[in-house]
Short mmCIF file of C-alpha atoms and ligand atoms in Angstrom, two decimals:
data_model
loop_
_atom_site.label_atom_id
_atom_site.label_comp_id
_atom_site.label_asym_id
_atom_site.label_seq_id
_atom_site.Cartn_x
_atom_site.Cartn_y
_atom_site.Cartn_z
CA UNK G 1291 -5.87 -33.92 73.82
CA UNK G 1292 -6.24 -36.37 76.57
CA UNK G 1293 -3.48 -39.43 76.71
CA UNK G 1294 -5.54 -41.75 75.48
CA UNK G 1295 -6.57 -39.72 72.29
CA UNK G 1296 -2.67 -39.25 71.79
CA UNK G 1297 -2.52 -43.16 71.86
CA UNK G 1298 -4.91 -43.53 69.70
CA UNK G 1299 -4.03 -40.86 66.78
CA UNK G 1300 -0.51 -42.67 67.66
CA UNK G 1301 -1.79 -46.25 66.26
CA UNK G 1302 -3.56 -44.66 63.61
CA UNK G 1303 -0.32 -42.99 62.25
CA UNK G 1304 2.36 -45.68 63.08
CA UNK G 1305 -0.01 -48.75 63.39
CA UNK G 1306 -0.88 -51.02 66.33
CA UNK G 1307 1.85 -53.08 68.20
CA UNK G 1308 3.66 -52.66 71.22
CA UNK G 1309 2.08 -50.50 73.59
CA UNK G 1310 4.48 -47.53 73.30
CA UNK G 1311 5.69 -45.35 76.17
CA UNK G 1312 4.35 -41.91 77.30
CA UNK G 1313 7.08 -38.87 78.23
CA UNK G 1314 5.88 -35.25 79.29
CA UNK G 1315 8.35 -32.35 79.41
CA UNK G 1316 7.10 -29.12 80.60
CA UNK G 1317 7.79 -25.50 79.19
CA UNK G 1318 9.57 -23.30 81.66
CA UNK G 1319 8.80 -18.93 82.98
CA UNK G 1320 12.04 -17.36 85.11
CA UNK G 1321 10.87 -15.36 87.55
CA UNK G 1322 14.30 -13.52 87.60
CA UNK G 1323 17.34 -13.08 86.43
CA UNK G 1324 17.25 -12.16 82.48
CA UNK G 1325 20.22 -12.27 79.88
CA UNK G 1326 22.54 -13.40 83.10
CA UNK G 1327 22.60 -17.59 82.04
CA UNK G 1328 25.05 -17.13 78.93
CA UNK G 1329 26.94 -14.47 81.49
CA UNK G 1330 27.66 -16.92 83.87
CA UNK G 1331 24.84 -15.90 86.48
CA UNK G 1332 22.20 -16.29 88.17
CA UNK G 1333 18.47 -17.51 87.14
CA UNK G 1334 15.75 -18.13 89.02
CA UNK G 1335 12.72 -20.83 86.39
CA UNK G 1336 10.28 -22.98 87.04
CA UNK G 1337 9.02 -25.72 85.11
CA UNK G 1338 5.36 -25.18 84.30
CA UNK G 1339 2.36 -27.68 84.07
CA UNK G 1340 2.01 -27.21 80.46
CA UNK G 1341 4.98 -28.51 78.11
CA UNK G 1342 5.16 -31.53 75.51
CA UNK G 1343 3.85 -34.81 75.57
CA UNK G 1344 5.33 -37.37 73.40
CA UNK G 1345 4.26 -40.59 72.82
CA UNK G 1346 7.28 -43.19 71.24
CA UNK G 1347 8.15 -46.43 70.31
CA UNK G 1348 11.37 -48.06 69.76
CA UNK G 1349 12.28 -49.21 66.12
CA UNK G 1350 14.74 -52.21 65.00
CA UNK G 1351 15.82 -50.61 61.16
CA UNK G 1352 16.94 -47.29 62.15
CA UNK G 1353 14.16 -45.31 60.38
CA UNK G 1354 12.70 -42.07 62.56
CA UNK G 1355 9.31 -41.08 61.62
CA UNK G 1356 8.39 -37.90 63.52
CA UNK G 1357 4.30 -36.42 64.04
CA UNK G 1358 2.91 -33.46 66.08
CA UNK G 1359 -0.70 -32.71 66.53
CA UNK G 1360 0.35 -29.34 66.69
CA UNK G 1361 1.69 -29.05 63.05
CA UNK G 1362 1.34 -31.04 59.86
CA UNK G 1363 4.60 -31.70 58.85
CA UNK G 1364 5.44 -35.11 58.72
CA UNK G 1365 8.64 -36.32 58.82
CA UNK G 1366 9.93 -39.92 57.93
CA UNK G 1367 14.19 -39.78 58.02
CA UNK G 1368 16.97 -42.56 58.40
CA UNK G 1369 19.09 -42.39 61.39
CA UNK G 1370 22.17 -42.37 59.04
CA UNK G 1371 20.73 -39.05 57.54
CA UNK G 1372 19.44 -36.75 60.00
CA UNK G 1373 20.69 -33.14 58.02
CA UNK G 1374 19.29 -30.01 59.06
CA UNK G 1375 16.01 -29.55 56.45
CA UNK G 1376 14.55 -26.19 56.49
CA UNK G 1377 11.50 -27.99 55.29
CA UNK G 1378 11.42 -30.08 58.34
CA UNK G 1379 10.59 -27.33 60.27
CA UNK G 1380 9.66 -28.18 63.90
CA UNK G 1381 10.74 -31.81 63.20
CA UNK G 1382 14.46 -30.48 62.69
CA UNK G 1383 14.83 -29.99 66.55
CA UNK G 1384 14.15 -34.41 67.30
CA UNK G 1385 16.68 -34.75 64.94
CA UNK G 1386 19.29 -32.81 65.92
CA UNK G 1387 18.48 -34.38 69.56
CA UNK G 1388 19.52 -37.84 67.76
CA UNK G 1389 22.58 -36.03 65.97
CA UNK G 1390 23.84 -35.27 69.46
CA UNK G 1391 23.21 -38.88 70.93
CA UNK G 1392 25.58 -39.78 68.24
CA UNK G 1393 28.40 -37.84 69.39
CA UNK G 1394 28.11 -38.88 72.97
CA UNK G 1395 31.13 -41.22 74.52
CA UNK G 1396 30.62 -44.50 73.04
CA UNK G 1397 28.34 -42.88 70.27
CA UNK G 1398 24.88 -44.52 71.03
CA UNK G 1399 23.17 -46.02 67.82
CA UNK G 1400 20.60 -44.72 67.26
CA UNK G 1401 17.70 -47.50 67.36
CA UNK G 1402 14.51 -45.78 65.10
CA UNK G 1403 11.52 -44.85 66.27
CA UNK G 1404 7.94 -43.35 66.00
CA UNK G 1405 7.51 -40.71 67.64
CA UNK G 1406 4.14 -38.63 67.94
CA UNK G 1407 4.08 -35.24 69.96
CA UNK G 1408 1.44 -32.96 71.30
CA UNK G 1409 2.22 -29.38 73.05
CA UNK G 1410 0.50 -27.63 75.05
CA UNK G 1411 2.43 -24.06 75.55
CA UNK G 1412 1.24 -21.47 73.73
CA UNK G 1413 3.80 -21.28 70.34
CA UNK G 1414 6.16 -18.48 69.88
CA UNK G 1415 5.12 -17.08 73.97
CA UNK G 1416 8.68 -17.36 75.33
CA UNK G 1417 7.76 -20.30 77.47
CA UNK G 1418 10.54 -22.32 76.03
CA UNK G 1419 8.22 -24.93 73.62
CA UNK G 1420 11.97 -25.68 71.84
CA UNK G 1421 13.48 -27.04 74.96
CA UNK G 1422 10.55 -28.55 75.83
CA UNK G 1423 10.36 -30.36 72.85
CA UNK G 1424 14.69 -31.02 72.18
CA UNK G 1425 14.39 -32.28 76.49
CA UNK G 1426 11.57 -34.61 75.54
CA UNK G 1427 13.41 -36.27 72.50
CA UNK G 1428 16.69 -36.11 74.74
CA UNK G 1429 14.75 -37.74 77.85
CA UNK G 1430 13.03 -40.33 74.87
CA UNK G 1431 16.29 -41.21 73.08
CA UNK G 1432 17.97 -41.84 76.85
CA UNK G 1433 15.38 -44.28 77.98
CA UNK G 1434 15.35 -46.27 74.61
CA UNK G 1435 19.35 -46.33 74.58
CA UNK G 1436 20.26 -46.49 77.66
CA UNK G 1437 22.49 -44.35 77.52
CA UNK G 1438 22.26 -43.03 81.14
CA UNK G 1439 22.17 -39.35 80.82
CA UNK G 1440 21.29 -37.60 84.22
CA UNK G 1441 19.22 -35.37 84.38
CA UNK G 1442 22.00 -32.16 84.00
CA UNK G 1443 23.53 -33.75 80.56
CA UNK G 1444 20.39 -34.01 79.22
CA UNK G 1445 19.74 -30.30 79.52
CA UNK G 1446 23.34 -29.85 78.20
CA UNK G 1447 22.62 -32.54 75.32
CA UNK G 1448 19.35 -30.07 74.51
CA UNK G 1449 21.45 -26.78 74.50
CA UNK G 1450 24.19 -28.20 71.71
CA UNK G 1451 21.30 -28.90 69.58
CA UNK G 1452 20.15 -24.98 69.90
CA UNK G 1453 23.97 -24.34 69.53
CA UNK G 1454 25.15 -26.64 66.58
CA UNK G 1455 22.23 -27.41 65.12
CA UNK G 1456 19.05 -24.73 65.59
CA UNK G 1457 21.85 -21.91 65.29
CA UNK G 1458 20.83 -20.05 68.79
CA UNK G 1459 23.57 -19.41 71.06
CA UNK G 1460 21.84 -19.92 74.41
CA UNK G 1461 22.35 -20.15 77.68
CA UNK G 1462 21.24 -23.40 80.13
CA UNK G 1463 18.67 -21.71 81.99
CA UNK G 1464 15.82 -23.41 79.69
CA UNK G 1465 16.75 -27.02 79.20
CA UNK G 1466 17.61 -27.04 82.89
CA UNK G 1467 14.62 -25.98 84.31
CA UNK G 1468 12.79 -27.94 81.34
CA UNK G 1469 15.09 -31.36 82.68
CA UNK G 1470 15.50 -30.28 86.69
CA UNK G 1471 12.07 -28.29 87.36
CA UNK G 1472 10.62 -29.79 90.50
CA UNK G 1473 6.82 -28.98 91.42
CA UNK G 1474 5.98 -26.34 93.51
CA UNK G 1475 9.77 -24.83 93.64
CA UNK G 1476 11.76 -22.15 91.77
CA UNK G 1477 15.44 -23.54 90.71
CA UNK G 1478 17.96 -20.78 91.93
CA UNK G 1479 20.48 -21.75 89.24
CA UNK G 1480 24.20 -20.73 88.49
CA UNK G 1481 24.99 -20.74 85.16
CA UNK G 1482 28.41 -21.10 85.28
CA UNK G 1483 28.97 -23.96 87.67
CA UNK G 1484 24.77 -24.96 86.99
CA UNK G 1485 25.05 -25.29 90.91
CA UNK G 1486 21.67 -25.29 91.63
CA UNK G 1487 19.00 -25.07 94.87
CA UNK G 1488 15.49 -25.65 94.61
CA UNK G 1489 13.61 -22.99 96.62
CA UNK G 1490 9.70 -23.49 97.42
CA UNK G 1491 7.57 -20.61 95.71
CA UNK G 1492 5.44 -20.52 98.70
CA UNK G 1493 3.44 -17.26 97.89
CA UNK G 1494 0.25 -17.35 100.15
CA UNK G 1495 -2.48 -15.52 99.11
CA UNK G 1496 -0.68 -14.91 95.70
CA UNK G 1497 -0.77 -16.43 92.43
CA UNK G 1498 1.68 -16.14 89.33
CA UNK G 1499 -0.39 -14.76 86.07
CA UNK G 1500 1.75 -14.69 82.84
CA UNK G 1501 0.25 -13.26 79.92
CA UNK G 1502 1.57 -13.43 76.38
CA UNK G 1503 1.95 -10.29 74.30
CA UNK G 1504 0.76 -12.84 70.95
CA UNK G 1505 3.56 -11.08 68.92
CA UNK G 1506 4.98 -12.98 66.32
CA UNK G 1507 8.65 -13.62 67.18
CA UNK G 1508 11.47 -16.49 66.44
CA UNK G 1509 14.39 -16.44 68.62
CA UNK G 1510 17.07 -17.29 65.58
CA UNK G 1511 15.96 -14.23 63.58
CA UNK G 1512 15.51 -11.71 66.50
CA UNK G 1513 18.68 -9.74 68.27
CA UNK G 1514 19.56 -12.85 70.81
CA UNK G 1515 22.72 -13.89 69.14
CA UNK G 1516 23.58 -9.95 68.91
CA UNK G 1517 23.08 -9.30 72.49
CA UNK G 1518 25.37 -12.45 73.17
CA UNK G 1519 28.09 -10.56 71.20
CA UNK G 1520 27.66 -7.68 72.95
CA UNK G 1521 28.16 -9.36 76.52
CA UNK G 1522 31.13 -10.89 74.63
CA UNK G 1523 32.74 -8.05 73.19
CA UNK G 1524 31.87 -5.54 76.79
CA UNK G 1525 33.23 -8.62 78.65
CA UNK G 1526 36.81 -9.23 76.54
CA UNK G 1527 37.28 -5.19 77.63
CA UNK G 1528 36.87 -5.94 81.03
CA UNK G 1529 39.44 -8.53 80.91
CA UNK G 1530 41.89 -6.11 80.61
CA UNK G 1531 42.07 -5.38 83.80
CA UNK G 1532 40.12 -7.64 86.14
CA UNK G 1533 40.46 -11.71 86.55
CA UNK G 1534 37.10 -12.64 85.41
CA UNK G 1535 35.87 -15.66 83.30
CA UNK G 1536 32.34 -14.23 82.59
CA UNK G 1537 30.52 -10.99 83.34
CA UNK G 1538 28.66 -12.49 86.29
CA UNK G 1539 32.18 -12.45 87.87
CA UNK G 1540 32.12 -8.54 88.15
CA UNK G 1541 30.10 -6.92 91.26
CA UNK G 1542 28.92 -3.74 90.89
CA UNK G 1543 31.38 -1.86 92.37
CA UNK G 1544 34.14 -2.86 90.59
CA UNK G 1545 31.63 -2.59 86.93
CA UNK G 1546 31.28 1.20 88.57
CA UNK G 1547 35.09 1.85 88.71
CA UNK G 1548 35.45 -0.39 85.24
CA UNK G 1549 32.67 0.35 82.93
CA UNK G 1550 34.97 3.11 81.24
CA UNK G 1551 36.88 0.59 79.71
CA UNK G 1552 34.23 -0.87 77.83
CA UNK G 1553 34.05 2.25 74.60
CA UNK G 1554 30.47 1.28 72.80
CA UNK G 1555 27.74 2.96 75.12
CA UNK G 1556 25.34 0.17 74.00
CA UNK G 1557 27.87 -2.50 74.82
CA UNK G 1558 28.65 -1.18 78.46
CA UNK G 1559 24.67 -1.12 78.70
CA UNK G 1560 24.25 -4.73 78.30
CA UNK G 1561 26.99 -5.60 80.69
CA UNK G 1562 25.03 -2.92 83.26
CA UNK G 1563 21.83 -4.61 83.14
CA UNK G 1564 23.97 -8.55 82.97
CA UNK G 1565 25.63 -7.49 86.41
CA UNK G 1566 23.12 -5.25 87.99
CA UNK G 1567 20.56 -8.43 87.10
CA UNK G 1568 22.48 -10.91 88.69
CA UNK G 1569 22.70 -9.13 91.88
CA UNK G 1570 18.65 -8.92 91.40
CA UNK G 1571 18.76 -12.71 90.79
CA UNK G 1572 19.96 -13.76 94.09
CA UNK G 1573 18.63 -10.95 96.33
CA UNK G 1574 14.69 -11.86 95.12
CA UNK G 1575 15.65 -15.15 96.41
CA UNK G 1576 16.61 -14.03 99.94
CA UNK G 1577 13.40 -11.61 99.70
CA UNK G 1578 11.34 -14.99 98.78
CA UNK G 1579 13.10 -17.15 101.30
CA UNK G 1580 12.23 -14.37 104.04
CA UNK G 1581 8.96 -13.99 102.56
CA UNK G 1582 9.14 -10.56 101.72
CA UNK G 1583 7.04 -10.56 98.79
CA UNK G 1584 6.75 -6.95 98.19
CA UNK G 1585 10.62 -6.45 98.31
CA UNK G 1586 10.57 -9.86 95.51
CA UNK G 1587 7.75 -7.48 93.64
CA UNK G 1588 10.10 -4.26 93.83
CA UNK G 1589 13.18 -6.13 92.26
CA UNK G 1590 10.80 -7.36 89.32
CA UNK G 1591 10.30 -4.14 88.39
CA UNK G 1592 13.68 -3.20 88.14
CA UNK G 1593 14.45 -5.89 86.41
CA UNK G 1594 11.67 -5.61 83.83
CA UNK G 1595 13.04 -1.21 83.36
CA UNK G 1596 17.08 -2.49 82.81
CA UNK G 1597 15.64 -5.07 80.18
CA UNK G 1598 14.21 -1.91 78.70
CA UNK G 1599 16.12 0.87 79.12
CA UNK G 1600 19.99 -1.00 79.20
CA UNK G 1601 19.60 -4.33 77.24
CA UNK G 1602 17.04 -2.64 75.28
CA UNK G 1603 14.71 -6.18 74.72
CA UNK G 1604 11.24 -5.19 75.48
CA UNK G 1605 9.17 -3.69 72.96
CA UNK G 1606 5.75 -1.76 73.09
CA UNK G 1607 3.64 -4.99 73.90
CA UNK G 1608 5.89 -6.20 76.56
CA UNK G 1609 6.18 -2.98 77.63
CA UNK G 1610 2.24 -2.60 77.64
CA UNK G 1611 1.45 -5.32 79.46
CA UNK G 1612 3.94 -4.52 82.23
CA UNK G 1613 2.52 -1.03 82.56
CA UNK G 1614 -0.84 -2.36 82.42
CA UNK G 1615 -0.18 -4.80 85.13
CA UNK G 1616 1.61 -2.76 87.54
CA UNK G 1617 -1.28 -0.55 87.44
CA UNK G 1618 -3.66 -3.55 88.61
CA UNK G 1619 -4.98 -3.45 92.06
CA UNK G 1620 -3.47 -6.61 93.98
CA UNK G 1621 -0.55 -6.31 91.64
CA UNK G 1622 3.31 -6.83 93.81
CA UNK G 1623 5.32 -7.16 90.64
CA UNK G 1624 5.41 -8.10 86.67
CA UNK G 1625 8.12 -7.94 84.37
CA UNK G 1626 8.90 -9.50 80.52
CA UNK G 1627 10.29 -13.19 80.68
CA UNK G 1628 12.04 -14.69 78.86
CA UNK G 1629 14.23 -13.40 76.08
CA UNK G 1630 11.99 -10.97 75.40
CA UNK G 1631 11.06 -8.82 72.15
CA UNK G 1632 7.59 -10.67 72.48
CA UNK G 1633 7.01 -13.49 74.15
CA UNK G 1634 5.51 -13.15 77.97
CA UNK G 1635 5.92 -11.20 80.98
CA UNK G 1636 4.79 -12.63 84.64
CA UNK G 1637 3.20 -10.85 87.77
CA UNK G 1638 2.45 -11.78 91.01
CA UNK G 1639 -0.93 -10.84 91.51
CA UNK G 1640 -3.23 -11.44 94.94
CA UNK G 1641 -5.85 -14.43 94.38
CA UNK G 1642 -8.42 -12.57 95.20
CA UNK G 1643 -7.79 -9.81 92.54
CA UNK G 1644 -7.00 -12.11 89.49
CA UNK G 1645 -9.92 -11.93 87.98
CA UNK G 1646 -10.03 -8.32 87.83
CA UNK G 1647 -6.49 -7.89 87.09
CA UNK G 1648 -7.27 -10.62 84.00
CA UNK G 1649 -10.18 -8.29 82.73
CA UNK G 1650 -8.56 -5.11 83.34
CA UNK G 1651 -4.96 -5.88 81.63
CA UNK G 1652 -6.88 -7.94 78.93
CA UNK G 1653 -9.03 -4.68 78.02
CA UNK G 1654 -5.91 -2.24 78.46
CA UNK G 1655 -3.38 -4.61 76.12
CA UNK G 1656 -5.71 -4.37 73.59
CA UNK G 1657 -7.06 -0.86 73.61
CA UNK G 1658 -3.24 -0.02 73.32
CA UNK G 1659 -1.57 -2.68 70.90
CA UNK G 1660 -4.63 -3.78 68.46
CA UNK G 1661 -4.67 -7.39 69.41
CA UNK G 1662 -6.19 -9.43 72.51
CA UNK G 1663 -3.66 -11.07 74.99
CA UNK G 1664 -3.85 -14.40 77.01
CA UNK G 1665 -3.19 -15.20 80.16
CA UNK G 1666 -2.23 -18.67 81.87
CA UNK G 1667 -1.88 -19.07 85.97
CA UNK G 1668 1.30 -20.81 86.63
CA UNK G 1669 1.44 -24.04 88.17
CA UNK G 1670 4.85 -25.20 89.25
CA UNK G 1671 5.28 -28.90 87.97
CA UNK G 1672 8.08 -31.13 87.82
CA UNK G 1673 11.12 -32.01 84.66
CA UNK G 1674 11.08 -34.18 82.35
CA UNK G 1675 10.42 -37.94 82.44
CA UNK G 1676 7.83 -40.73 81.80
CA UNK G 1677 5.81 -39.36 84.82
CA UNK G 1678 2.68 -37.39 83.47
CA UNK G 1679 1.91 -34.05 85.23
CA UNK G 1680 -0.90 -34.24 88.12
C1 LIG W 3027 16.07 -17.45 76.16
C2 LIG W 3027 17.28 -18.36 76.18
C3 LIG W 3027 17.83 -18.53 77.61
C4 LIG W 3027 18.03 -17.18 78.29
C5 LIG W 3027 16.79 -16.30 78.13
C6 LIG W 3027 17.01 -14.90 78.65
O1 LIG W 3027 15.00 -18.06 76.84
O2 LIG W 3027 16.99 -19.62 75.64
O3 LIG W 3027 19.02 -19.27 77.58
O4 LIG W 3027 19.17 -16.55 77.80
O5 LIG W 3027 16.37 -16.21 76.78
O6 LIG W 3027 17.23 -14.89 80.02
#
């Protein structure tokens, strides 16, 4: 739906008036570095050209009426009650974005307002449509406040509503990128100190093709929160003997002459891929920077078999569509993204082979998992604001 549809089904919901204002917030794929953000480590997103538009206006008597095109729950609330509603569904996460302006220094009133949204990222593919969305209300409720948020605290504002309010214990990686993408460039990102570089994706010749496995999936009800624990419980053994704040803080040496001390087998997996990963994170980016694609392509792979074998977060589709891709002609490299257990992977496929690659990897998904996939070329846009993407 084009922007000046949006306006319109905008005045036809919440009535003519003051022109209102026009945000876009984009969904997110990492390229690299999986399960390492809530570790402390390394993560290498982009923001993508399709995300969330919202269209808003500011309100004098503190009521919040919320409307997607995308679902038809309607939502009309007061800013004095803004409980979490089951019922509410995909209108909980705007609210829980105004829940958190409350309990910023100063605690912002919040003013009312109309809000209509429209997404365009595929729903439940792991391409971060909740971020987009919680950045978008976060990037909305700064501009009509003024509350001055920079572009960092509103990616941290978005993760405490996932935290105290959705119930997912994430990491950064999505709000950032989702707040801090800039076009045409991968953020290298660490999660710990959210130091951050951009780094042009400047793959000549090559394209990035995600394709989405279409399996049904919700982050709150799959095993995210239990691999957090995991990294948790592998990380307090560690402690014991070495002076680390987060599992991103071990190298893999010292995980070799460690790892012992860590009893569960599954638990000492997860730390193996979190550390093993991180080291993937930052070398990919050296192979990138040095344009040495293939070597970026080799550490997909392995990234894509330790989110298998060790963390144990892929599944048969995911799975499927890796195998099928690597077996592409033109293909360098493919792996999941994302948290996984549905959701998306990526490859890096030559231009000139895409279409064969979509038609060949289309035909083997289905043949081998019952249901058609869908694939989406990645263009590398910019965060969140009032700017539309080009
Ligand atoms: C989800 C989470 C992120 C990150 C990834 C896995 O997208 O929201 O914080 O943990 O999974 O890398």
């Amino acid at each position: 739906m084009d922007i000046l549809s949006l306006k319109g089904r905008f005045a036809d919901l919440f009535g003519g008036g003051d022109d209102p204002r026009v945000f876009f917030s984009p969904g997110r794929v990492n390229l690299i570095g999986e399960h390492t953000d809530y570790n402390g480590g390394y993560v290498f997103p982009c923001a993508l050209t399709f995300g969330t538009y919202g269209v808003a206006r500011e309100r004098s008597d503190g009521v919040i009426r919320l409307a997607s095109v995308n679902f038809d729950t309607r939502v009309e609330v007061s800013a004095d009650d803004l409980r979490y509603d089951k019922a509410h569904g995909w209108a909980n996460n705007p609210k829980g974005v105004a829940v958190e302006f409350t309990k910023l220094p100063g605690h912002p009133k919040i003013p009312g307002f109309d809000l209509l949204i429209h997404g365009n990222i595929p729903s439940a593919s792991g391409l971060s449509s909740s971020a987009s969305v919680c950045v978008l209300v976060a990037t909305i409720l700064n501009a009509f406040t003024g509350a001055g948020l920079s572009g960092i605290e509103t990616a941290l504002l978005a993760q405490r509503v996932e935290h105290n309010y959705i119930g997912v214990n994430c990491g950064i990686m999505d709000q950032f990128a989702v707040a801090m993408g800039k076009a045409g460039h991968a953020i290298l990102l660490k999660c710990d100190t959210l130091k951050y570089e951009y780094v042009p994706v400047d793959m000549p010749g090559y394209k990035i093709v995600i394709a989405n496995t279409k399996k049904p999936r919700a982050l709150t009800d799959s095993k995210y929160n239990e691999r957090v624990y995991e990294c948790q419980a592998a990380l307090s053994y560690l402690k014991n003997r070495l002076p680390i704040q987060s599992l991103c803080d071990v190298n893999p040496r010292d995980f070799e002459l460690y790892k012992h001390l860590i009893p569960s087998p599954a638990q000492r997996s997860r730390a193996e891929h979190v550390i093993y990963e991180n080291e993937r994170a930052f070398m990919s980016v050296d192979a990138l920077r040095e344009g040495r694609l293939d070597e970026f392509g080799k550490l997909m792979i392995a990234s894509h078999n330790s989110l298998r074998d060790l963390y144990e977060v892929t599944g048969p589709e995911l799975d499927a569509l890796v195998e099928e891709s690597l077996a592409a002609p033109g293909v360098i490299g493919a792996r999941m993204t994302g948290a996984g257990m549905g959701g998306c992977s990526v490859a890096i496929v030559a231009e000139d082979a895409v279409n064969g690659f979509i038609r060949r990897v289309g035909e083997g998904y289905e043949r081998r998992v019952g249901h058609p996939t869908e694939f989406y070329i990645a263009d590398i846009a910019d965060g969140a604001g009032e700017a539309l993407p080009e």
